[in-house]
Tab-separated table of C-alpha atoms in Angstrom:
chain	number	residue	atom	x	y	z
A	1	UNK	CA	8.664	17.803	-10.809
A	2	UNK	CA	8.421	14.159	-10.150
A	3	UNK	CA	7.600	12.205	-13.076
A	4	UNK	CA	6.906	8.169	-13.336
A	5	UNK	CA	7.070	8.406	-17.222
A	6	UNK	CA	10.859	9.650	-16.590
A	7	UNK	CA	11.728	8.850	-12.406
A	8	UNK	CA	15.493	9.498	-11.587
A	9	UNK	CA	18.087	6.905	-12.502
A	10	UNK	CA	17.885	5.055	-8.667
A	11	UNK	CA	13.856	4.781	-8.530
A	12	UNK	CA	13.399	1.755	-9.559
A	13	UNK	CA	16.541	0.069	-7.375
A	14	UNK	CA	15.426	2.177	-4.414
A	15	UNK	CA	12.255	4.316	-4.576
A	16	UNK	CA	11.617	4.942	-0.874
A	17	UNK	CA	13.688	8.198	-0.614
A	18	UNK	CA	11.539	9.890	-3.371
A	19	UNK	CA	8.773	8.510	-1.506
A	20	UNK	CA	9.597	10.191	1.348
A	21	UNK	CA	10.266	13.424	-0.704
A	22	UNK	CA	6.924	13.313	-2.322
A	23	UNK	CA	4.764	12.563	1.466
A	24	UNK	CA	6.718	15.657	2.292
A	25	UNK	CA	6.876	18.422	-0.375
A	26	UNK	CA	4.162	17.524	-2.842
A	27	UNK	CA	1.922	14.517	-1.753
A	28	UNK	CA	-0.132	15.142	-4.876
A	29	UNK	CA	1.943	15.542	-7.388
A	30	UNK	CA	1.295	16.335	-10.990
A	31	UNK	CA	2.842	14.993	-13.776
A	32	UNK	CA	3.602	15.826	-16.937
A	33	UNK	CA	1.005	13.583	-19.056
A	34	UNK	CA	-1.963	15.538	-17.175
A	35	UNK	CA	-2.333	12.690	-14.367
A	36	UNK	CA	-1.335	13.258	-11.054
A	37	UNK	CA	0.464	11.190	-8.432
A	38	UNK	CA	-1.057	10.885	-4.527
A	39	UNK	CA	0.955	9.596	-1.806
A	40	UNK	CA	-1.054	10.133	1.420
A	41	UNK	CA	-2.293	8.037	3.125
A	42	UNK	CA	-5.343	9.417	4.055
A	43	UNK	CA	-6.020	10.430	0.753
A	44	UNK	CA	-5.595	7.020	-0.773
A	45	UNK	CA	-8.357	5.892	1.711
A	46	UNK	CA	-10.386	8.351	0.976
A	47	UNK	CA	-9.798	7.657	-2.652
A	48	UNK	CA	-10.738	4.024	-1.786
A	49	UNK	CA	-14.223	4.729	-0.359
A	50	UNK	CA	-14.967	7.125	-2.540
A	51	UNK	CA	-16.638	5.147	-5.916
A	52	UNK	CA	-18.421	7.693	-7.399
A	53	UNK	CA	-15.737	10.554	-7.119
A	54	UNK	CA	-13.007	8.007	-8.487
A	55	UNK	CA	-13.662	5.613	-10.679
A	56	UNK	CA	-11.987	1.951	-11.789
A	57	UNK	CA	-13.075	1.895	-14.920
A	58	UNK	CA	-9.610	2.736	-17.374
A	59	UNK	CA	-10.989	2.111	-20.751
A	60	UNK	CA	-10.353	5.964	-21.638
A	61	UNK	CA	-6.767	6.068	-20.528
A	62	UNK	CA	-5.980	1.945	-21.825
A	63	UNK	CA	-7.309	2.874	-25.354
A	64	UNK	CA	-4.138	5.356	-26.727
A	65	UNK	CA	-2.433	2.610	-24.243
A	66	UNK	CA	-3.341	-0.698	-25.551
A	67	UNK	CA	-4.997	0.156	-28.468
A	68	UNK	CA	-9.160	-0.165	-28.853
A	69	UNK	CA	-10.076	-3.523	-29.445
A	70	UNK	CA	-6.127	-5.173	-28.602
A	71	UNK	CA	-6.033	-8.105	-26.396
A	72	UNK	CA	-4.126	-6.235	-23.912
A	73	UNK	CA	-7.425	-3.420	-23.729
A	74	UNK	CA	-9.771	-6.591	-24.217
A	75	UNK	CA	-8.435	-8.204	-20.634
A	76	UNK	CA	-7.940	-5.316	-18.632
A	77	UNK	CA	-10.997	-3.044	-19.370
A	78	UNK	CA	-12.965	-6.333	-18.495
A	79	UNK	CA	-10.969	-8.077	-15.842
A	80	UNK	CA	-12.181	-7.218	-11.682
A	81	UNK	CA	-9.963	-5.396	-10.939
A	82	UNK	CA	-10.281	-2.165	-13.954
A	83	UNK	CA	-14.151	-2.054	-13.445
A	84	UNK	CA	-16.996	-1.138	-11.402
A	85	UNK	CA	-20.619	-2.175	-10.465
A	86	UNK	CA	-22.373	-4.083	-12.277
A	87	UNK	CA	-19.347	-6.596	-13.504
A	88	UNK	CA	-17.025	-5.501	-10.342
A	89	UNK	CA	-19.969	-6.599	-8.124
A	90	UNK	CA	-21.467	-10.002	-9.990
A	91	UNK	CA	-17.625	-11.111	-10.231
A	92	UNK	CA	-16.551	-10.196	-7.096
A	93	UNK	CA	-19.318	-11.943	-5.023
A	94	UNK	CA	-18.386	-15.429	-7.105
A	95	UNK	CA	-14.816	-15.246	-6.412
A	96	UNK	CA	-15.658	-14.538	-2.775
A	97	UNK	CA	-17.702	-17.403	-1.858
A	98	UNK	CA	-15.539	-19.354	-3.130
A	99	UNK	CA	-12.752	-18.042	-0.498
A	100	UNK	CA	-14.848	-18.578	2.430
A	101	UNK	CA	-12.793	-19.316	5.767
A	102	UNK	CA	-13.766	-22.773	5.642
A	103	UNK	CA	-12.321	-23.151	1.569
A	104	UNK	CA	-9.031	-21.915	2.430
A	105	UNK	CA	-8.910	-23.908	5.751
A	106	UNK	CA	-9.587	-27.088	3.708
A	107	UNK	CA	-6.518	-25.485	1.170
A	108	UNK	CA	-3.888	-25.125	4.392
A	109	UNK	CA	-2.954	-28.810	4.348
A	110	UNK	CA	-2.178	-28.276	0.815
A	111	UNK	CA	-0.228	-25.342	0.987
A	112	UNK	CA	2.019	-26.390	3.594
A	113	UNK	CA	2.541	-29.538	1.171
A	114	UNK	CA	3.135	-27.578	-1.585
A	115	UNK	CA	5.478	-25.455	0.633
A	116	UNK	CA	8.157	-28.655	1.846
A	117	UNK	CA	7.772	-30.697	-1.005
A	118	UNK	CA	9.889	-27.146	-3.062
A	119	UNK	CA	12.156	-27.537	0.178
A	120	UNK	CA	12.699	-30.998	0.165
A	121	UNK	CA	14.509	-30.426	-3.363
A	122	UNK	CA	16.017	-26.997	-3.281
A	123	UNK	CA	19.481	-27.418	-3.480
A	124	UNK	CA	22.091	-26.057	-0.999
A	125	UNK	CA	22.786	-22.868	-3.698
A	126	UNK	CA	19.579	-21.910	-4.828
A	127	UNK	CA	17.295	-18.918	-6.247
A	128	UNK	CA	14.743	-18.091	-3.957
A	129	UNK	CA	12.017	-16.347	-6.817
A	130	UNK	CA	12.845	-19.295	-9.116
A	131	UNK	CA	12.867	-22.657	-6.935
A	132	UNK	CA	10.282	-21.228	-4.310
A	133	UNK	CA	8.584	-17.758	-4.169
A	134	UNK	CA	7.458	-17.759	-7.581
A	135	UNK	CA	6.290	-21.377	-7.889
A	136	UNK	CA	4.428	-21.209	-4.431
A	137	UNK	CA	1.084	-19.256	-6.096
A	138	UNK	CA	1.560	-20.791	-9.506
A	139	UNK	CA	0.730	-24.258	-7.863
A	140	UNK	CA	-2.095	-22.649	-5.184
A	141	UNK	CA	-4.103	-20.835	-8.014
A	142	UNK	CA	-3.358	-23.710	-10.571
A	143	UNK	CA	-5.232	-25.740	-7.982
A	144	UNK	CA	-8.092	-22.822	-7.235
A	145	UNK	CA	-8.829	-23.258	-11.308
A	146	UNK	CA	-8.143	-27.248	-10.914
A	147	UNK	CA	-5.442	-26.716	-13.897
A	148	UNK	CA	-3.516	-29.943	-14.883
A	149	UNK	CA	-0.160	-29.780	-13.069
A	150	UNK	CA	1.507	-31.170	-16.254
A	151	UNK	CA	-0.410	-27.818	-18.422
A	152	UNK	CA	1.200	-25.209	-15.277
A	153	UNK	CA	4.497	-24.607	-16.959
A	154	UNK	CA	3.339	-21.307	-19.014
A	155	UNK	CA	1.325	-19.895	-16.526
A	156	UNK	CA	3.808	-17.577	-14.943
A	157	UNK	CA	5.994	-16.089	-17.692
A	158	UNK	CA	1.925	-15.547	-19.263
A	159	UNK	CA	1.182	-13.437	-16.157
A	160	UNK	CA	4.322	-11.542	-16.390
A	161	UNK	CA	4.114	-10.266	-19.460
A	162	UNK	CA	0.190	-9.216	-19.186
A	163	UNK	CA	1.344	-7.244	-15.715
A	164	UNK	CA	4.238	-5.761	-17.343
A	165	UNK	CA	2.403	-3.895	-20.042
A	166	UNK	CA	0.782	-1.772	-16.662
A	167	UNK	CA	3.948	-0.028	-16.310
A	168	UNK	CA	3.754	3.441	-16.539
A	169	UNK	CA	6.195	3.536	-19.780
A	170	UNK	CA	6.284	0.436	-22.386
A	171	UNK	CA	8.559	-0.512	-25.089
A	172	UNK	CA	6.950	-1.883	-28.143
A	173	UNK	CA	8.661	-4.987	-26.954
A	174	UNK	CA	6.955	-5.523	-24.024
A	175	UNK	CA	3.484	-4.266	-25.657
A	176	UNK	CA	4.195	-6.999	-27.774
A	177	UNK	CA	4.819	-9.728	-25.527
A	178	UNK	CA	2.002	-8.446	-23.337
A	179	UNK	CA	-0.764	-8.761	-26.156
A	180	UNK	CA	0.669	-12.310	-27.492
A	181	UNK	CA	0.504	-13.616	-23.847
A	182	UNK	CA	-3.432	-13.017	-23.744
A	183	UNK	CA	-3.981	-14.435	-26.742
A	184	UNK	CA	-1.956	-17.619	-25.832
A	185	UNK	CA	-3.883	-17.410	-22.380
A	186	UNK	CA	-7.242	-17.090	-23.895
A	187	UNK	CA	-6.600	-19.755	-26.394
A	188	UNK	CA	-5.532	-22.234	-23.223
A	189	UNK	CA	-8.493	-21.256	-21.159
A	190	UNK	CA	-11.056	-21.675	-24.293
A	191	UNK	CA	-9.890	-25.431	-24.072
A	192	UNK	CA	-10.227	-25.906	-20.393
A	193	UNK	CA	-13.555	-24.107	-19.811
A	194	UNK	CA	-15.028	-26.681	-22.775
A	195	UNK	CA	-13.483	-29.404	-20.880
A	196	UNK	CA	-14.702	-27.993	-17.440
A	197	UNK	CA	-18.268	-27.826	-18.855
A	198	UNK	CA	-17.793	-31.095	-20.181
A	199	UNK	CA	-16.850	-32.070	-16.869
A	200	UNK	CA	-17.469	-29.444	-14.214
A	201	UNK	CA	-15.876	-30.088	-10.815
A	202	UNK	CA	-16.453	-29.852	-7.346
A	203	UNK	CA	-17.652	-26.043	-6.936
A	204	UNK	CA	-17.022	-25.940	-3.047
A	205	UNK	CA	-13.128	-26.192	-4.556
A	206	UNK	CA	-13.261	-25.263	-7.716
A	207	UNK	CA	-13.458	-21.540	-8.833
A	208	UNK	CA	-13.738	-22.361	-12.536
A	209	UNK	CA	-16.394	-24.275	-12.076
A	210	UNK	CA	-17.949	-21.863	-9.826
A	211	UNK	CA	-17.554	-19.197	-12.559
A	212	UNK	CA	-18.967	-21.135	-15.113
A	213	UNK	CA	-22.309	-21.826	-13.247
A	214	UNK	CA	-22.662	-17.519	-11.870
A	215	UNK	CA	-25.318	-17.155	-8.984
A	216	UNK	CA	-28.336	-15.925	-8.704
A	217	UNK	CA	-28.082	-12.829	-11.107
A	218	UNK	CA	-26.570	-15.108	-13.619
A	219	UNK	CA	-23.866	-15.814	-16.269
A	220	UNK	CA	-20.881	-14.339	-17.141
A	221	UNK	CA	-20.486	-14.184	-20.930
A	222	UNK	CA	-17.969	-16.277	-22.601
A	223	UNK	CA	-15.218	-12.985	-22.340
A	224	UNK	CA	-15.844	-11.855	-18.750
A	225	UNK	CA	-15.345	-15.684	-17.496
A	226	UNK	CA	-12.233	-15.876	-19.459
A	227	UNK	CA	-10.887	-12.859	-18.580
A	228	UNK	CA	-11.316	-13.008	-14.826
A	229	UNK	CA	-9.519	-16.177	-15.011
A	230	UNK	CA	-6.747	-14.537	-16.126
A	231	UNK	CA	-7.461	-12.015	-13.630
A	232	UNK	CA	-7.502	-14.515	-11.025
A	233	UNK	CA	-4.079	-15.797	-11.794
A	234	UNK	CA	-2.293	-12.533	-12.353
A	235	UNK	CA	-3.997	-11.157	-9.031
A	236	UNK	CA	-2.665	-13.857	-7.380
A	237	UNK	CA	1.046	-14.997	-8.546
A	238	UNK	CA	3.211	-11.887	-9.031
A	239	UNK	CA	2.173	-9.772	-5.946
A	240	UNK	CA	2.415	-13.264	-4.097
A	241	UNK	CA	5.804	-13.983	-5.335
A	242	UNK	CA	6.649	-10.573	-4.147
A	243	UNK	CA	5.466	-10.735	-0.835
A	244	UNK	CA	7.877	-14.024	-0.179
A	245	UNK	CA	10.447	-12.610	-2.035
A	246	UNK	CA	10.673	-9.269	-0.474
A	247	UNK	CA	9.732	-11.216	3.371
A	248	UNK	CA	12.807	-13.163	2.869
A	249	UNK	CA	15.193	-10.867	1.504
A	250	UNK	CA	13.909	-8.189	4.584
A	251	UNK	CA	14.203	-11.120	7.187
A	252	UNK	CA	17.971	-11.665	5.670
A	253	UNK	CA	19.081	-7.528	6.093
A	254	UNK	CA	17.577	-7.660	9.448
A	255	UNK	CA	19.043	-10.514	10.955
A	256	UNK	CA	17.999	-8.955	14.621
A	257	UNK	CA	14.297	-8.994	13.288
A	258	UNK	CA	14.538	-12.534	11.618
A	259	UNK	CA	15.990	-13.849	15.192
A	260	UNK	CA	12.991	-12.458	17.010
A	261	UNK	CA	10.638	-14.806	14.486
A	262	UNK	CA	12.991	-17.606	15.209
A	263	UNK	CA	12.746	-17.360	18.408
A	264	UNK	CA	9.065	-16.462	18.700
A	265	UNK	CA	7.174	-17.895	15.683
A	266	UNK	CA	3.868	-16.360	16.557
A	267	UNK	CA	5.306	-13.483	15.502
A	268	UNK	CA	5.041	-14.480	12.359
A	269	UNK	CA	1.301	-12.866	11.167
A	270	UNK	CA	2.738	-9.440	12.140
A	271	UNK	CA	5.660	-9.798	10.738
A	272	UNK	CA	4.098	-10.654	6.949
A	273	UNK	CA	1.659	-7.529	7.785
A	274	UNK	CA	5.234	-5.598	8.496
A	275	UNK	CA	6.693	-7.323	4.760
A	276	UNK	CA	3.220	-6.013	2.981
A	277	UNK	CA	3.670	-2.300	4.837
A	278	UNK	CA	7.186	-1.897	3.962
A	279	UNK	CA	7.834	-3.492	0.514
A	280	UNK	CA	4.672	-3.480	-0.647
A	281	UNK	CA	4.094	-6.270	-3.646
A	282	UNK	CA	2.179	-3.309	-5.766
A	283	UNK	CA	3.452	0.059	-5.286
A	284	UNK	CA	0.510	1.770	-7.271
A	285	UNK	CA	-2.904	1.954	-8.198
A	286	UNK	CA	-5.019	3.620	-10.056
A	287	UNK	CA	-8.521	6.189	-10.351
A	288	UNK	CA	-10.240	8.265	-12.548
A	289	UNK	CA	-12.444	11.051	-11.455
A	290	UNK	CA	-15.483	11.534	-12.950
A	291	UNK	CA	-15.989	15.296	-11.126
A	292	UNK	CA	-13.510	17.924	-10.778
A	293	UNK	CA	-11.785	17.530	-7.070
A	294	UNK	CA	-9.344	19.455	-5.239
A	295	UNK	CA	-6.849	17.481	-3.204
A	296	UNK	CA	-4.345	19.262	-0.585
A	297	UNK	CA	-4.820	22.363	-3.048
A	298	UNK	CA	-4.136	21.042	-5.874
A	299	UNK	CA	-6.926	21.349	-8.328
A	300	UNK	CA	-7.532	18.053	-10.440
A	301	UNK	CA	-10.618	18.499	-13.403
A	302	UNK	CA	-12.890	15.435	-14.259
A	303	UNK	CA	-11.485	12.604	-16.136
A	304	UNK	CA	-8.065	12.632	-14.628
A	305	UNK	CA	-5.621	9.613	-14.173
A	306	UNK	CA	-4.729	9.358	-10.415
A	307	UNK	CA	-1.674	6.801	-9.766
A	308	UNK	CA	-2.074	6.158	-6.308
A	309	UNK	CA	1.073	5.616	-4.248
A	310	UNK	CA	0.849	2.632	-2.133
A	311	UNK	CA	4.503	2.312	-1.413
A	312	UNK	CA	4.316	5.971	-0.222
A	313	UNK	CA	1.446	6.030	1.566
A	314	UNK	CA	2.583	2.615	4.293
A	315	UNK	CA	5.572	5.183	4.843
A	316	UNK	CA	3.457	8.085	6.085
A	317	UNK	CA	4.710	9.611	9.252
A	318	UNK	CA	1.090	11.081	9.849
A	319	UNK	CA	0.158	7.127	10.326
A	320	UNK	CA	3.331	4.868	11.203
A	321	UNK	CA	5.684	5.544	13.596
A	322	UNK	CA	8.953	5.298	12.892
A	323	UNK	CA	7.712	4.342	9.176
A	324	UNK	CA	11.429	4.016	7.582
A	325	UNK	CA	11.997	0.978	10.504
A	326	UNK	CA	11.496	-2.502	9.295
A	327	UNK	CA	9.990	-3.874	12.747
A	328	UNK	CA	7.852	-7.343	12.805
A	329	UNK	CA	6.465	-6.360	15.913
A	330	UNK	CA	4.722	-3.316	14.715
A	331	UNK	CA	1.151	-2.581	16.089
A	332	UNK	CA	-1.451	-1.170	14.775
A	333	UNK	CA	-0.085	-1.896	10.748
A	334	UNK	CA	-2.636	-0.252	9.199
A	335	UNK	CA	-1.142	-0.778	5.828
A	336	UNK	CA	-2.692	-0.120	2.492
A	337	UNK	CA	-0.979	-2.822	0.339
A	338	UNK	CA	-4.341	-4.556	-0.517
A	339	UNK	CA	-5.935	-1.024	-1.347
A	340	UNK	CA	-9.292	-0.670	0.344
A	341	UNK	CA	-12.873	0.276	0.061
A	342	UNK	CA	-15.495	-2.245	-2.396
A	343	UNK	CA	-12.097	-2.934	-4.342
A	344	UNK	CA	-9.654	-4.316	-1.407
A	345	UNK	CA	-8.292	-7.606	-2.865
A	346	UNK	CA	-10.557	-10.272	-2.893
A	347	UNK	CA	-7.290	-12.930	-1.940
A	348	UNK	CA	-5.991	-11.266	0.898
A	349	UNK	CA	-6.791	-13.655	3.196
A	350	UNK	CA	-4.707	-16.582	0.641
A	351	UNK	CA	-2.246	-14.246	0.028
A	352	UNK	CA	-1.839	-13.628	3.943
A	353	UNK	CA	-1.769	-17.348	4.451
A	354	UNK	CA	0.611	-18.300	1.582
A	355	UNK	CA	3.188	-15.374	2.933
A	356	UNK	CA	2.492	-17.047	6.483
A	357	UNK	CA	3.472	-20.962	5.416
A	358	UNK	CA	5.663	-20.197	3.588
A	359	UNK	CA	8.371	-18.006	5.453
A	360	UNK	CA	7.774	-20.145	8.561
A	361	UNK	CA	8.187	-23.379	6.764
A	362	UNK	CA	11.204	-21.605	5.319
A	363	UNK	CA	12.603	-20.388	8.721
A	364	UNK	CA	12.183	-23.516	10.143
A	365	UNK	CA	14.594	-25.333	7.671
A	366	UNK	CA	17.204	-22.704	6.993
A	367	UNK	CA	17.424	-20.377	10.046
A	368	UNK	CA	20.720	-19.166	8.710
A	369	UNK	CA	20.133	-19.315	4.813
A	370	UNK	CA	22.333	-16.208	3.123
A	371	UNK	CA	21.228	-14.150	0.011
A	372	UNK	CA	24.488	-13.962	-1.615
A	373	UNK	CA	23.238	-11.971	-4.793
A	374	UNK	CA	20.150	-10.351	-6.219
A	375	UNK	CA	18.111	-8.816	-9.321
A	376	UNK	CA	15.791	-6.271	-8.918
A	377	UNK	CA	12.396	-7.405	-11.117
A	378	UNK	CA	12.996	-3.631	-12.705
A	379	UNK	CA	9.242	-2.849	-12.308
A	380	UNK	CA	8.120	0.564	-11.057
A	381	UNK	CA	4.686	-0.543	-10.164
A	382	UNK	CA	5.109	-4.167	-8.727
A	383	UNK	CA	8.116	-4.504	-6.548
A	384	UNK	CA	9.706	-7.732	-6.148
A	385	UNK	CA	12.976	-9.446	-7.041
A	386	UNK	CA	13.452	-10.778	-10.240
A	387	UNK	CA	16.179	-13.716	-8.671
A	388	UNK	CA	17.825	-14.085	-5.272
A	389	UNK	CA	20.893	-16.502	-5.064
A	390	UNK	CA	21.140	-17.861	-2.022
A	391	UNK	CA	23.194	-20.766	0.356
A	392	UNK	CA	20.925	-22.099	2.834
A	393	UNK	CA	21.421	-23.742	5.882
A	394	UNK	CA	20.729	-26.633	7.988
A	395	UNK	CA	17.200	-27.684	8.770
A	396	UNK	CA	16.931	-26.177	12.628
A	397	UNK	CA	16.790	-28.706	15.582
């Protein structure tokens, strides 16, 4: 049996081949904690639309987790993303008018500054995560929350440690480090709501000033506001950093597909839909059922744990042809790497756009960059690179 508590020695390196096992011979597959793990990808989309079969709510399995009542339980049984109607829905509808199609054209100009300013000073040998993927969302959701630029620096290593304690296994290490990042988090964002109240800014561009003031149906207390903030910047900045990351490592092993984007840059929206298919920035999700289900046979009782394969399911023969092919041209993509259903990621069009800018801004410098070494981020459920050393190249003509 297939476990993600214990996975064979290669998963983390290269999980796609036990991927392929599991679509194959047991697409639900369960594991030895009394959870089970779904691959398909009609499942997962069933899964998706299905909110009062499955449920996002994960304060049963977080407690033994986190601990009732730990900072670590604290953010995620109250962040978006771990809950359902009525938080899911007030939150949710904030957040989303304030990433209207006319907000994040107004951000574009921005991003693409954001984007050559890191490329103006990137040295010839560089890390890619370090000097560019990673510090690409930092900067866009520092700006979303209107964070001083000089009061960015802990932001990231903060959102790594609170995604890290969502691995399947923890050590008491990480546990650690995941609980004193939320306190250090909620302490920072205590201080800037007061001054943001103090001082509230523009809420066409602001979203913490857009969370402070609710809607219609009213206020978020003082926890859910600043726990959605850190919601919004852990949503945001490792699966962003990914998606980059993974786009221009992919684009380097496939020098035939990166040459078709250089040559054709409107290529360019499929191809980031092709990055998002085939490394997918989270490999897994989760439900709960609240009713006994039985999925291809396989009984599951109410209150079950269902990890739901992401990475798996964008490699499903029954939907992709070819699905082991890295090809930017691919059409349809209907991928599943921003889930689906009432909880599809509320940033997908920003984290489209950012994956857009900033591989063609890329491209368009260093046509011929080479990754000459990298580091795995050793995550099971978000997959990205922890550092790729790389010589670029010349800025194209």
């Amino acid at each position: 049996m297939f476990s993600l508590a214990n996975p064979p020695a290669d998963f983390i390196e290269n999980p796609f081949p036990h991927y392929d096992h599991l679509l194959r011979d047991a697409p639900v597959c369960p594991q030895p904690d009394g959870s089970f793990l779904v691959s398909k990808h009609a499942d997962l989309s069933a899964v998706y639309r299905d909110t009062t079969t499955y449920i996002s709510d994960k304060k049963q399995s977080f407690a033994p987790k986190f601990g009732p009542g730990s900072p670590l339980f604290e953010h995620h049984t109250t962040s978006l993303v771990f809950n359902d109607p009525p938080l899911h829905t007030r939150v949710r509808r904030i957040m989303t008018s304030a990433l209207t199609p006319k907000a994040l054209a107004r951000m574009e100009p921005g991003l693409i500054d954001t984007v050559d300013r890191l490329l103006d000073r990137m040295p010839q040998h560089t890390d890619l995560i370090e000097e560019f993927a990673a510090q690409i969302p930092i900067q866009i959701i520092g700006n979303l929350l209107d964070v001083p630029r000089s009061e960015r620096a802990p932001l990231r290593d903060w959102s790594l440690a609170i995604l890290g304690a969502l691995e399947p296994t923890l050590t008491d290490d990480q546990l650690a480090l995941g609980h004193a990042a939320v306190i250090e988090f909620k302490s920072y964002l205590q201080d800037l709501i007061a001054r943001r109240r103090a001082a509230p800014g523009d809420p066409e561009t602001d979203v913490l000033t857009r969370l402070i003031a609710g809607d219609d149906t009213g206020q978020l207390s003082e926890i859910e506001l600043i726990q959605n903030c850190i919601f919004i910047l852990n949503a945001g900045h490792e699966t962003t950093t990914n998606l980059i990351g993974s786009g221009l490592a992919l684009l380097h092993d496939y020098p035939e597909q990166k040459q078709k984007l250089v040559t054709d840059p409107t290529l360019m929206n499929a191809a980031v839909e092709e990055v998002l298919r085939y490394r997918s920035p989270n490999q897994l999700g989760n439900r709960e059922t609240t009713a006994a289900v039985t999925l291809r046979g396989v009984a599951i009782p109410a209150g079950a744990n269902l990890h739901l394969c992401i990475g798996a399911a964008n490699r499903d023969p029954d939907v992709f042809d070819n699905p082991t092919e890295f090809d930017i041209t691919r059409h349809p993509n209907r991928h599943l790497a921003f889930a689906g259903g009432p909880h599809v990621c509320v940033g997908l069009t920003l984290a489209r756009m950012e994956g857009r800018i900033a591989l063609d801004r890329f491209l368009r410098r260093h046509p011929d960059f080479a990754i000459t070494a990298r580091t795995h981020g050793g995550r099971i459920r978000f997959r990205g690179y922890a550092a790729l050393d790389a010589t670029l190249s010349g800025a194209k003509l």
